[in-house]
Coordinates of C-alpha atoms in Angstrom, one line a residue:
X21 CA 0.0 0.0 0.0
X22 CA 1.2 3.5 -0.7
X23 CA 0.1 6.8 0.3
X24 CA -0.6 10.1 -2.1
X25 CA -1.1 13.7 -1.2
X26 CA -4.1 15.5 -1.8
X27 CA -2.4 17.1 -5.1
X28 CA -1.7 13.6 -6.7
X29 CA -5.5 12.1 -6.1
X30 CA -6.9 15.1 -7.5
X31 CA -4.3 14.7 -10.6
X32 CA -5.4 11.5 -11.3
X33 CA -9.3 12.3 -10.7
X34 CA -9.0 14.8 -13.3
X35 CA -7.3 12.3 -15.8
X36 CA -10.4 9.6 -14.8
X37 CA -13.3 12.6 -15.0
X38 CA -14.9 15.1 -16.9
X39 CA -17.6 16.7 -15.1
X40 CA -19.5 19.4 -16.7
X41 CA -23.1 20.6 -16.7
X42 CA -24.6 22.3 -19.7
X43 CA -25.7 25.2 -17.8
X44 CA -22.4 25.6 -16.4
X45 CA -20.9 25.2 -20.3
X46 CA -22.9 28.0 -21.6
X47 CA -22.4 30.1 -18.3
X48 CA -18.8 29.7 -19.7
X49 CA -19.5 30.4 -23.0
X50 CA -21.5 33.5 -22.5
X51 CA -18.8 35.4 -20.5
X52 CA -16.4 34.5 -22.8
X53 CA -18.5 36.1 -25.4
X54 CA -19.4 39.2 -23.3
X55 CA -15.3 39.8 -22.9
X56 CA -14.9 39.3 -27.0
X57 CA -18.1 41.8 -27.9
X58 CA -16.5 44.2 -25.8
X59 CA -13.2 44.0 -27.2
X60 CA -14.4 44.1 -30.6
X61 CA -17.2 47.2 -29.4
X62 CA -19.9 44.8 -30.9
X63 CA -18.6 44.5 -34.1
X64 CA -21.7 42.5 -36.9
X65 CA -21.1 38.6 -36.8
X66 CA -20.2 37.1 -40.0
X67 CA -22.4 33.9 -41.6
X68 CA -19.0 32.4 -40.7
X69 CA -18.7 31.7 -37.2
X70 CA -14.8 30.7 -34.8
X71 CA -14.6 29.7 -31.9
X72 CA -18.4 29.6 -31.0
X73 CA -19.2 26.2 -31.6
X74 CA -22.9 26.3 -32.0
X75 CA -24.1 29.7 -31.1
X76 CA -28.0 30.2 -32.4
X77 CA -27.9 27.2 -35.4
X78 CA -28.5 24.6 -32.2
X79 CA -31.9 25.0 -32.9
X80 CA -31.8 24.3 -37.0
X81 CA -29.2 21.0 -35.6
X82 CA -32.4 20.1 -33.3
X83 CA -34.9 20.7 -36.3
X84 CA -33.2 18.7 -38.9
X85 CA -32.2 15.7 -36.8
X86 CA -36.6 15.6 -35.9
X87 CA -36.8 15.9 -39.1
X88 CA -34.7 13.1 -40.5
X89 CA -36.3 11.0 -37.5
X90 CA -32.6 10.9 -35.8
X91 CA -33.6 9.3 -32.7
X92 CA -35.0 5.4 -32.4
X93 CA -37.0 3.3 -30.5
X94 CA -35.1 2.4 -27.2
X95 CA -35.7 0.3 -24.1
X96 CA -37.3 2.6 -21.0
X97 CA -34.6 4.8 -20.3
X98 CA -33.2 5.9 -16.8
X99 CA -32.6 9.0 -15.2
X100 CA -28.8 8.5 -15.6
X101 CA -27.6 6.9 -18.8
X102 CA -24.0 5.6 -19.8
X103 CA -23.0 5.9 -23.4
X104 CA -19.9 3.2 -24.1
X105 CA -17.3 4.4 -27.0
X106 CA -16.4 1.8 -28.4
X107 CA -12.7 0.7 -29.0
X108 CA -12.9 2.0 -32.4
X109 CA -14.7 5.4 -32.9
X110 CA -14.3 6.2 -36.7
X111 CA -16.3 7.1 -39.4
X112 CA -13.6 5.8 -41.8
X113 CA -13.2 2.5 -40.1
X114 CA -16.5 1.5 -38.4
X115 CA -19.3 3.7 -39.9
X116 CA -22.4 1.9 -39.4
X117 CA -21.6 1.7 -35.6
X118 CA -20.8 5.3 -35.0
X119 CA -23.6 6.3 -36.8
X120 CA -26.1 3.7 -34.4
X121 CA -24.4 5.2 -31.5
X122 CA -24.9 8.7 -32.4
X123 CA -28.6 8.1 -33.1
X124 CA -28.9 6.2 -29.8
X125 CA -27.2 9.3 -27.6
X126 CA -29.8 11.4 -29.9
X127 CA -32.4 9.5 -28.9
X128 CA -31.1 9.6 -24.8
X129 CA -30.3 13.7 -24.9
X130 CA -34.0 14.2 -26.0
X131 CA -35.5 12.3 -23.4
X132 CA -36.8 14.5 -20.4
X133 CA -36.5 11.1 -18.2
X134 CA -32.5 11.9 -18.4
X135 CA -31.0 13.8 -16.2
X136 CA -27.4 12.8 -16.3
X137 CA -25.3 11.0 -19.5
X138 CA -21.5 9.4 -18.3
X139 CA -19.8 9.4 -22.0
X140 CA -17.4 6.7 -20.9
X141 CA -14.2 6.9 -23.5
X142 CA -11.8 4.7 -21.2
X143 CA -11.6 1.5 -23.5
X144 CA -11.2 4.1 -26.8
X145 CA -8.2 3.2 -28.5
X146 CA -8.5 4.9 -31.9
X147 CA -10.7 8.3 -31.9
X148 CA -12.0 9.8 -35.1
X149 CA -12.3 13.8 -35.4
X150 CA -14.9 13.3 -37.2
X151 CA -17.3 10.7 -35.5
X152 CA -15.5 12.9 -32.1
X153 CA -17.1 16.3 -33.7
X154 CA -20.3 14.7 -34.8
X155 CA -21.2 13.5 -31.2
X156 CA -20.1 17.0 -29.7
X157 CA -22.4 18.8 -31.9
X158 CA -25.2 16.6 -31.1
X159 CA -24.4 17.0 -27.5
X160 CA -24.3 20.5 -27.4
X161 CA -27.2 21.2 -29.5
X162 CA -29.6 18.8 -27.2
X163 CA -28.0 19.8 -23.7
X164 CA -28.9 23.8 -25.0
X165 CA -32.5 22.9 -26.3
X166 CA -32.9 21.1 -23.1
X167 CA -31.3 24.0 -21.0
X168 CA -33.5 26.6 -23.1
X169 CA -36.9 24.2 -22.1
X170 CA -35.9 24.5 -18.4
X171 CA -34.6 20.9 -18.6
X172 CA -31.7 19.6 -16.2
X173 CA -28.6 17.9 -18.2
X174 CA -25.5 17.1 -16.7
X175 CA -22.5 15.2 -18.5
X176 CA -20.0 13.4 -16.8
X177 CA -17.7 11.7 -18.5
X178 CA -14.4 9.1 -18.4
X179 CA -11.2 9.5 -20.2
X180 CA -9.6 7.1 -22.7
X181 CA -6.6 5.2 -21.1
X182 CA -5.1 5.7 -24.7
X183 CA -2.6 8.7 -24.1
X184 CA -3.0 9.4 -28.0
X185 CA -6.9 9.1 -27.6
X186 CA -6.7 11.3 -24.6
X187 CA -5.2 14.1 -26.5
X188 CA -7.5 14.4 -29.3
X189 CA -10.4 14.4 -26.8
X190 CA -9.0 17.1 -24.6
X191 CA -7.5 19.4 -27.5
X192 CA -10.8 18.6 -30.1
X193 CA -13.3 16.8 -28.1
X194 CA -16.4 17.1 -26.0
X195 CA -14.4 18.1 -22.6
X196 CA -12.6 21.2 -24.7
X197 CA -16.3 22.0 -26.5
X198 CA -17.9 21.8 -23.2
X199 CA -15.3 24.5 -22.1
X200 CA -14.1 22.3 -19.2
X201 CA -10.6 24.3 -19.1
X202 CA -9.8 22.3 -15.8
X203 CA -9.2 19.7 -18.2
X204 CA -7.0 21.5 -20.9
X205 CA -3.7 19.3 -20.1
X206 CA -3.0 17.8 -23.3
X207 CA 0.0 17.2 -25.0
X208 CA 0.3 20.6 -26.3
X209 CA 4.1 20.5 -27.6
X210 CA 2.6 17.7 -30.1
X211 CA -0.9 18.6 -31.1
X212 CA -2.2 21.4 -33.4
X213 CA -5.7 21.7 -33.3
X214 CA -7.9 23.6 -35.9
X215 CA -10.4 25.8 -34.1
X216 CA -14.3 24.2 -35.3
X217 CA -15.2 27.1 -38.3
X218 CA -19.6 26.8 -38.3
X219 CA -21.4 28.1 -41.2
X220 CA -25.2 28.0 -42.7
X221 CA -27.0 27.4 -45.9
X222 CA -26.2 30.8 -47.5
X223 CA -25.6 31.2 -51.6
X224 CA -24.0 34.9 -51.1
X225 CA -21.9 34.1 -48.1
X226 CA -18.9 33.4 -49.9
X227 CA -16.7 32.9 -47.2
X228 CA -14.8 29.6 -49.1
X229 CA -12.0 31.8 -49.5
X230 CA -11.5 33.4 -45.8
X231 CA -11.9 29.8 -44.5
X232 CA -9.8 28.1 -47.5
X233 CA -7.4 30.4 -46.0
X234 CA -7.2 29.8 -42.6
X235 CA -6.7 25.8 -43.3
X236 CA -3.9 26.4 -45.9
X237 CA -2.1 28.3 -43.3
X238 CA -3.1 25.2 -40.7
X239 CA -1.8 22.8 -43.1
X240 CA 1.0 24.6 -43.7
X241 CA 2.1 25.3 -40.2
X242 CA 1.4 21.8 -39.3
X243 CA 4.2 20.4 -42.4
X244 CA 6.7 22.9 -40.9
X245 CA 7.1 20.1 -37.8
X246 CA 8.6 18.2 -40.9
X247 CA 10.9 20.7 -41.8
X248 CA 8.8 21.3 -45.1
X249 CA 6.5 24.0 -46.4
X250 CA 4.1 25.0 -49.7
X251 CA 5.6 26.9 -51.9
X252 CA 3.6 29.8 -53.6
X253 CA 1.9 27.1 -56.5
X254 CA 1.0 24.6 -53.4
X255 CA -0.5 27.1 -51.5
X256 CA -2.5 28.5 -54.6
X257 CA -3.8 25.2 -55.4
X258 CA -4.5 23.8 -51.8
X259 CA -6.6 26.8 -51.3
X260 CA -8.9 26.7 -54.8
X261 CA -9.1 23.3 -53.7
X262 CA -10.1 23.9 -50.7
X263 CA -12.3 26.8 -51.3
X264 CA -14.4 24.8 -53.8
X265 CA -14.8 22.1 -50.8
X266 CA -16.2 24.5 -48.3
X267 CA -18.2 26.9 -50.7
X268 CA -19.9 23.0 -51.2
X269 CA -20.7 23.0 -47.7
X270 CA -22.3 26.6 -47.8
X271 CA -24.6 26.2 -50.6
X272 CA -25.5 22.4 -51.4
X273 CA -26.5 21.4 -47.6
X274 CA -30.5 23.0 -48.4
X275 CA -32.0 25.9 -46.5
X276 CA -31.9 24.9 -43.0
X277 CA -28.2 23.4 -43.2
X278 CA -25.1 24.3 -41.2
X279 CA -21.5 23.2 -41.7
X280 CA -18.3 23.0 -39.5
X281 CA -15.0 22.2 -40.5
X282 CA -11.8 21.0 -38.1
X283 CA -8.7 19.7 -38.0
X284 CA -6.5 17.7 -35.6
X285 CA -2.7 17.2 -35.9
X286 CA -0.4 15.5 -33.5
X287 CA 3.2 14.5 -33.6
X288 CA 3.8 10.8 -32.4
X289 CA 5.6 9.6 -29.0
X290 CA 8.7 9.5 -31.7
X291 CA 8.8 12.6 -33.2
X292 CA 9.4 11.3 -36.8
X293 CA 6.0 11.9 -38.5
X294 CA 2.8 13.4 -37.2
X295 CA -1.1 12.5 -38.0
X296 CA -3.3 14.6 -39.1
X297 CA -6.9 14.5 -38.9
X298 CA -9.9 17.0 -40.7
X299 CA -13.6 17.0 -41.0
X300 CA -15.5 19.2 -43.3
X301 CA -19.4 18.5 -42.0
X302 CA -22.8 19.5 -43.7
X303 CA -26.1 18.8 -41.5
X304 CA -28.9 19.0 -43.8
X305 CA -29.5 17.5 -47.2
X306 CA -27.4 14.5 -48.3
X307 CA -25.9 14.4 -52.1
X308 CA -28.5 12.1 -53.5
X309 CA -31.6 14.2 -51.7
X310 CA -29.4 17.6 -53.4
X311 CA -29.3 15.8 -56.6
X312 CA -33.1 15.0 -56.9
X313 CA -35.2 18.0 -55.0
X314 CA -33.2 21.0 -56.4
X315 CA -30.8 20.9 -59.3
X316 CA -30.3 23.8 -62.2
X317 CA -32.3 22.7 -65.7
X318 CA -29.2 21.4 -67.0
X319 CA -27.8 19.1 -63.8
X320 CA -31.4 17.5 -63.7
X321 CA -31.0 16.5 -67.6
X322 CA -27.5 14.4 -67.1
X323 CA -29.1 13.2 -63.7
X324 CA -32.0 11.5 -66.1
X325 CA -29.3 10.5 -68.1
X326 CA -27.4 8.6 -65.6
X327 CA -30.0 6.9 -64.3
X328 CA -30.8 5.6 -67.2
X329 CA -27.8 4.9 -68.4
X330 CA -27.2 2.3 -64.8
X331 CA -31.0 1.0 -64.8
X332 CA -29.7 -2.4 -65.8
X333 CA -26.8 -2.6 -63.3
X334 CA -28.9 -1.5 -60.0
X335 CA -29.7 -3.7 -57.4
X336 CA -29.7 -3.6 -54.1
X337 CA -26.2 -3.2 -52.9
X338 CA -26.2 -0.4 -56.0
X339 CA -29.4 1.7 -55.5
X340 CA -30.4 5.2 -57.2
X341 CA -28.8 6.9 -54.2
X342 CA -25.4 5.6 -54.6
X343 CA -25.4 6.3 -58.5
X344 CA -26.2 9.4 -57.9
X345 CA -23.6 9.8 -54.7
X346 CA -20.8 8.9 -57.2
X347 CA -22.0 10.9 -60.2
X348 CA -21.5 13.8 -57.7
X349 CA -18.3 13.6 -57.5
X350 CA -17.2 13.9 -61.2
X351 CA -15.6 17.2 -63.1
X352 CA -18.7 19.4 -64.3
X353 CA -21.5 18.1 -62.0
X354 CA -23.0 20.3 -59.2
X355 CA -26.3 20.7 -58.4
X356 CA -26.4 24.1 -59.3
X357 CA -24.0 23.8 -62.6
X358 CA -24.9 26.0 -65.8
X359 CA -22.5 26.4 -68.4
X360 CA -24.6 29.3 -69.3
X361 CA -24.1 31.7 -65.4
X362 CA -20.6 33.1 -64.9
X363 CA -18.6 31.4 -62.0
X364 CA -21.1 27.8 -62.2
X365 CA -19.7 26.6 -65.5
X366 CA -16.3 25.1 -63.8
X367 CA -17.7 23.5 -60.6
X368 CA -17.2 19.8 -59.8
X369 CA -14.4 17.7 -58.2
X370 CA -12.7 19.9 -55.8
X371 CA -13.7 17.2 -53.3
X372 CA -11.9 14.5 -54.9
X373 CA -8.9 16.7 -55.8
X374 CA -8.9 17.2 -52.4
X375 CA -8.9 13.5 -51.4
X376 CA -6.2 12.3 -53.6
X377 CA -3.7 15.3 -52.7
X378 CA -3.7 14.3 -49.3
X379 CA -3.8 10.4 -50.1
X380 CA -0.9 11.1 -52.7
X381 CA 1.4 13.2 -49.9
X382 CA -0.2 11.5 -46.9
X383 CA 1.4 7.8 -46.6
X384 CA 4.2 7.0 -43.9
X385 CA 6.9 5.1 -44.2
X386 CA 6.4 2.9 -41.5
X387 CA 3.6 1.4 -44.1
X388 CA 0.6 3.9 -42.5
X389 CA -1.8 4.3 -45.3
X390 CA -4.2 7.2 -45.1
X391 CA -8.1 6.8 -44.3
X392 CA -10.2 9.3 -46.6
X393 CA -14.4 8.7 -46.6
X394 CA -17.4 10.5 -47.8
X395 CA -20.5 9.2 -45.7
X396 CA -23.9 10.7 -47.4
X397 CA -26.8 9.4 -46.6
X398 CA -26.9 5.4 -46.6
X399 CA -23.9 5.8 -48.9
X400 CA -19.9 5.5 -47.9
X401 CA -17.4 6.4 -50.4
X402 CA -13.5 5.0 -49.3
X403 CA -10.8 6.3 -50.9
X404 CA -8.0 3.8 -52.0
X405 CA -4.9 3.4 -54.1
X406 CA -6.5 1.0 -56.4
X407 CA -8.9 3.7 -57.5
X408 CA -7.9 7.7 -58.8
X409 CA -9.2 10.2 -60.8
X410 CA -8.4 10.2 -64.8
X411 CA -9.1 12.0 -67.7
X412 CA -11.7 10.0 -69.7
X413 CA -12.8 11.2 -73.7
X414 CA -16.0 11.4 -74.6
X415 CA -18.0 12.5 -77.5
X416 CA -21.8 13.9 -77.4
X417 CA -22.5 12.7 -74.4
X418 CA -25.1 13.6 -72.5
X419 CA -24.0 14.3 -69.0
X420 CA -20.5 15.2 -69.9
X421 CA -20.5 16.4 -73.3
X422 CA -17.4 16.7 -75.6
X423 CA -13.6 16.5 -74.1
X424 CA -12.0 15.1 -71.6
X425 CA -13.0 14.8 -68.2
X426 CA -11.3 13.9 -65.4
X427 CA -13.6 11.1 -63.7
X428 CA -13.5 8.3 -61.0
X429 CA -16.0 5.8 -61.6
X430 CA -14.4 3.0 -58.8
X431 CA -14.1 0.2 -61.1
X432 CA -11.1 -1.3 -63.4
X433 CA -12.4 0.5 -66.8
X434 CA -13.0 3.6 -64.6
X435 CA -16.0 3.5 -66.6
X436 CA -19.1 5.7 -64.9
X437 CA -21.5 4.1 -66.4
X438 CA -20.5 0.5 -65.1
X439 CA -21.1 -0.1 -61.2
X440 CA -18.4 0.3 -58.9
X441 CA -16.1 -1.5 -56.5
X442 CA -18.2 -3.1 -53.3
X443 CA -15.3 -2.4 -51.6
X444 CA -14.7 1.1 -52.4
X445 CA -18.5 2.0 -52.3
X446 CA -20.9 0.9 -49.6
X447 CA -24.3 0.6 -48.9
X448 CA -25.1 1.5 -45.5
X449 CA -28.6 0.1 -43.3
X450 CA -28.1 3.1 -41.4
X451 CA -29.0 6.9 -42.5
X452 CA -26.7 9.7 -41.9
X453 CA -28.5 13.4 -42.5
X454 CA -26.1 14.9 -44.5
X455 CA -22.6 14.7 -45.8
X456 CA -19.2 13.8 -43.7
X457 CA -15.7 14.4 -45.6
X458 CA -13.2 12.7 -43.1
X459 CA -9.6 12.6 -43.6
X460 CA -6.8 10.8 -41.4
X461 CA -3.3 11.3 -43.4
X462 CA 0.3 11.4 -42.3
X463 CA 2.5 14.2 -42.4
X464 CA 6.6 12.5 -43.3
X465 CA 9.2 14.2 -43.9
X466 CA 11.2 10.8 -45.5
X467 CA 7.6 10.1 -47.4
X468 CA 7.4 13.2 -48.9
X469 CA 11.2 14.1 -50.0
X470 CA 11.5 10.6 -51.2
X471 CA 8.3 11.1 -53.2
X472 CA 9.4 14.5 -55.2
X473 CA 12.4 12.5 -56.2
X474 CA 10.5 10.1 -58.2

């Protein structure tokens, strides 16, 4: 038996516990706010909200997730409820589960009965930013509904043993968006964290390139731990790139959507590479639901075209909804495409670009392979070497005219009118409301330099 002072039990209490209420979070929250108005002398918020996680837009999170029937049917629940992670909390790498669990804490927040959730993370041993981020804002967006309804919610929670785990949930996760700064002690000479960005449904916000921005300049400060840097063309390009991702998320999420975007970097125990994590999230309409309610004149004639084109190749592991998810992705289609409206003629792919520029930079060479997703509705999309983007001719066609196109169709021929790779492309039994981008990649120095010698 040994004996501890009072300092080292409360040390290892803290590492054990996270105890917050969501009163006491938005008590936190609010002051914090106060001190920033004042400083800024109540300067106009912008569409594009940092560092206020949900603000107002809890409210369109609590509408759309009613909406889309989020919650389930679920055994008479207690006053005090326990929500297990399970050892592997990743969109990438075990969708269908994180997406059950989410709908199964939905389903628990809304429930007056509950008066206290334990989110236990202690047998975590891989966390997700994404699947992480996805909880939180579910979390936060209940516990304020409930708080606004005069409803009692406290969360208690206990921390992975994982030490790598541990970090992204105090730098990224629910203790740091519940503002529980007694529990800020993370590794903070190893991790980068992107603050969350929030946005809405808003055609004239344009804020793609202020955010596009702020990322290149995360990325960027992130591959200097590697000794490396963009130069002027790399940053150019990751930031169009980027742009055209989250000026997606703005405008093809529907009306009552809102979007977040994040990022999580952390140098391992070693020091020779680091991991980087990012999310870019729209709640609202998925692709497929985009793709068939409201498309531009010229969009809804290829979408008749595709469909008819795969008629005799659907069944049910290859449904209308997952045509439709992959045709998304292709140069030149976007919902709101027309070749005949300056600045909509050239959108379409900047997702995928994306994807394979951090796939093609982001291997290891210890063998780590990066983990890039798309979950839409019932559909998943992985990323893999086996499968890239390539120019493809046509001639007269109907959905993609005449010229080349760059286009990745997930099957050997790379031909978009055949049906993809099972592997690559999934149907899901469970429903996501929206679209999730998530990307794990490796930042290495010996990867990279060894790669711009080929």
């Amino acid at each position: 038996m040994c004996c501890r002072g009072a300092a080292d039990a409360e040390e290892e209490r803290k590492t054990k516990n996270f105890f917050i209420s969501i009163k006491e979070s938005e008590k936190i929250f609010r002051n914090r706010q106060r001190r920033i108005k004042e400083s800024h002398n109540g300067k106009r918020k912008s569409n594009c909200q940092e560092n206020d996680f949900l603000g107002s837009d809890y409210i369109s999170v609590i509408n759309l997730l009613d909406r889309k029937k989020f919650a389930v049917r679920y055994r008479l629940l207690k006053q005090q409820e326990r929500i297990s992670i399970p050892e592997i909390f990743s969109i990438s790498e075990n969708a269908e589960q994180v997406i059950k669990l989410l709908r199964e804490t939905y389903t628990v927040l809304r429930c007056e009965r509950t008066r206290k959730i334990i989110f236990d993370h202690t047998a975590c041993l891989e966390l997700g930013l994404s699947a992480s981020t996805i909880m939180d804002i579910i979390v936060l967006a209940a516990g304020k509904y409930r708080e606004e309804q005069g409803e009692c919610l406290d969360i208690e929670g206990h921390l992975p043993h994982n030490k790598s785990v541990r970090d992204i949930l105090l730098a990224s996760g629910l203790p740091y968006h519940l503002k529980a700064e007694s529990l800020s002690r993370f590794d903070e000479e190893h991790v980068q964290r992107f603050e969350t960005i929030r946005g809405r449904h808003d055609i004239r916000a344009n804020k793609a390139d202020e955010v596009s921005t702020k990322l290149v300049l995360y990325f960027n400060k992130c591959l200097k731990t590697q000794n490396l840097e963009l130069n002027e063309e790399g940053l150019r390009l990751l930031s169009r790139i980027l742009g055209e991702v989250i000026s997606n998320c703005e405008i093809h999420g529907g009306e009552s959507a809102t979007w977040y975007t994040q990022g999580h970097y952390q140098i391992k125990d070693d020091n020779s590479f680091g991991e980087m994590q990012m999310l870019f999230l729209n709640l609202g309409e998925t692709i497929y639901e985009g793709l068939k309610d409201d498309v531009s004149k010229e969009t809804k004639n290829k979408v008749r075209h595709i469909l008819k084109r795969q008629a005799g190749n659907m069944h049910p592991d290859w449904d209308e909804e997952m045509v439709l998810t992959v045709f998304a992705l292709q140069e030149g289609i976007s919902r709101l495409r027309d070749s005949n409206i300056e600045g909509y003629e050239g959108r379409g792919s900047g997702t995928v670009s994306m994807i394979e520029m951090f796939n093609d930079i982001g291997k290891c060479e210890r063998g780590l392979k990066p983990q890039m997703t798309i979950i839409s509705g019932k559909t998943q999309i992985k990323f893999t070497d086996t499968y890239k983007m390539k120019r493809v001719r046509f001639e007269r066609d109907a959905a993609f005219g005449t010229g080349d196109k760059r286009i990745i169709a997930f099957n050997k021929e790379n031909d978009i009118y055949a049906p993809p790779d099972r592997n690559n492309v999934i149907k899901m039994s469970e429903y996501f409301p929206g679209t999730v981008i998530s990307l794990k990649f490796y930042l290495d120095n010996r990867y990279i330099t060894s790669k711009k010698r080929r």
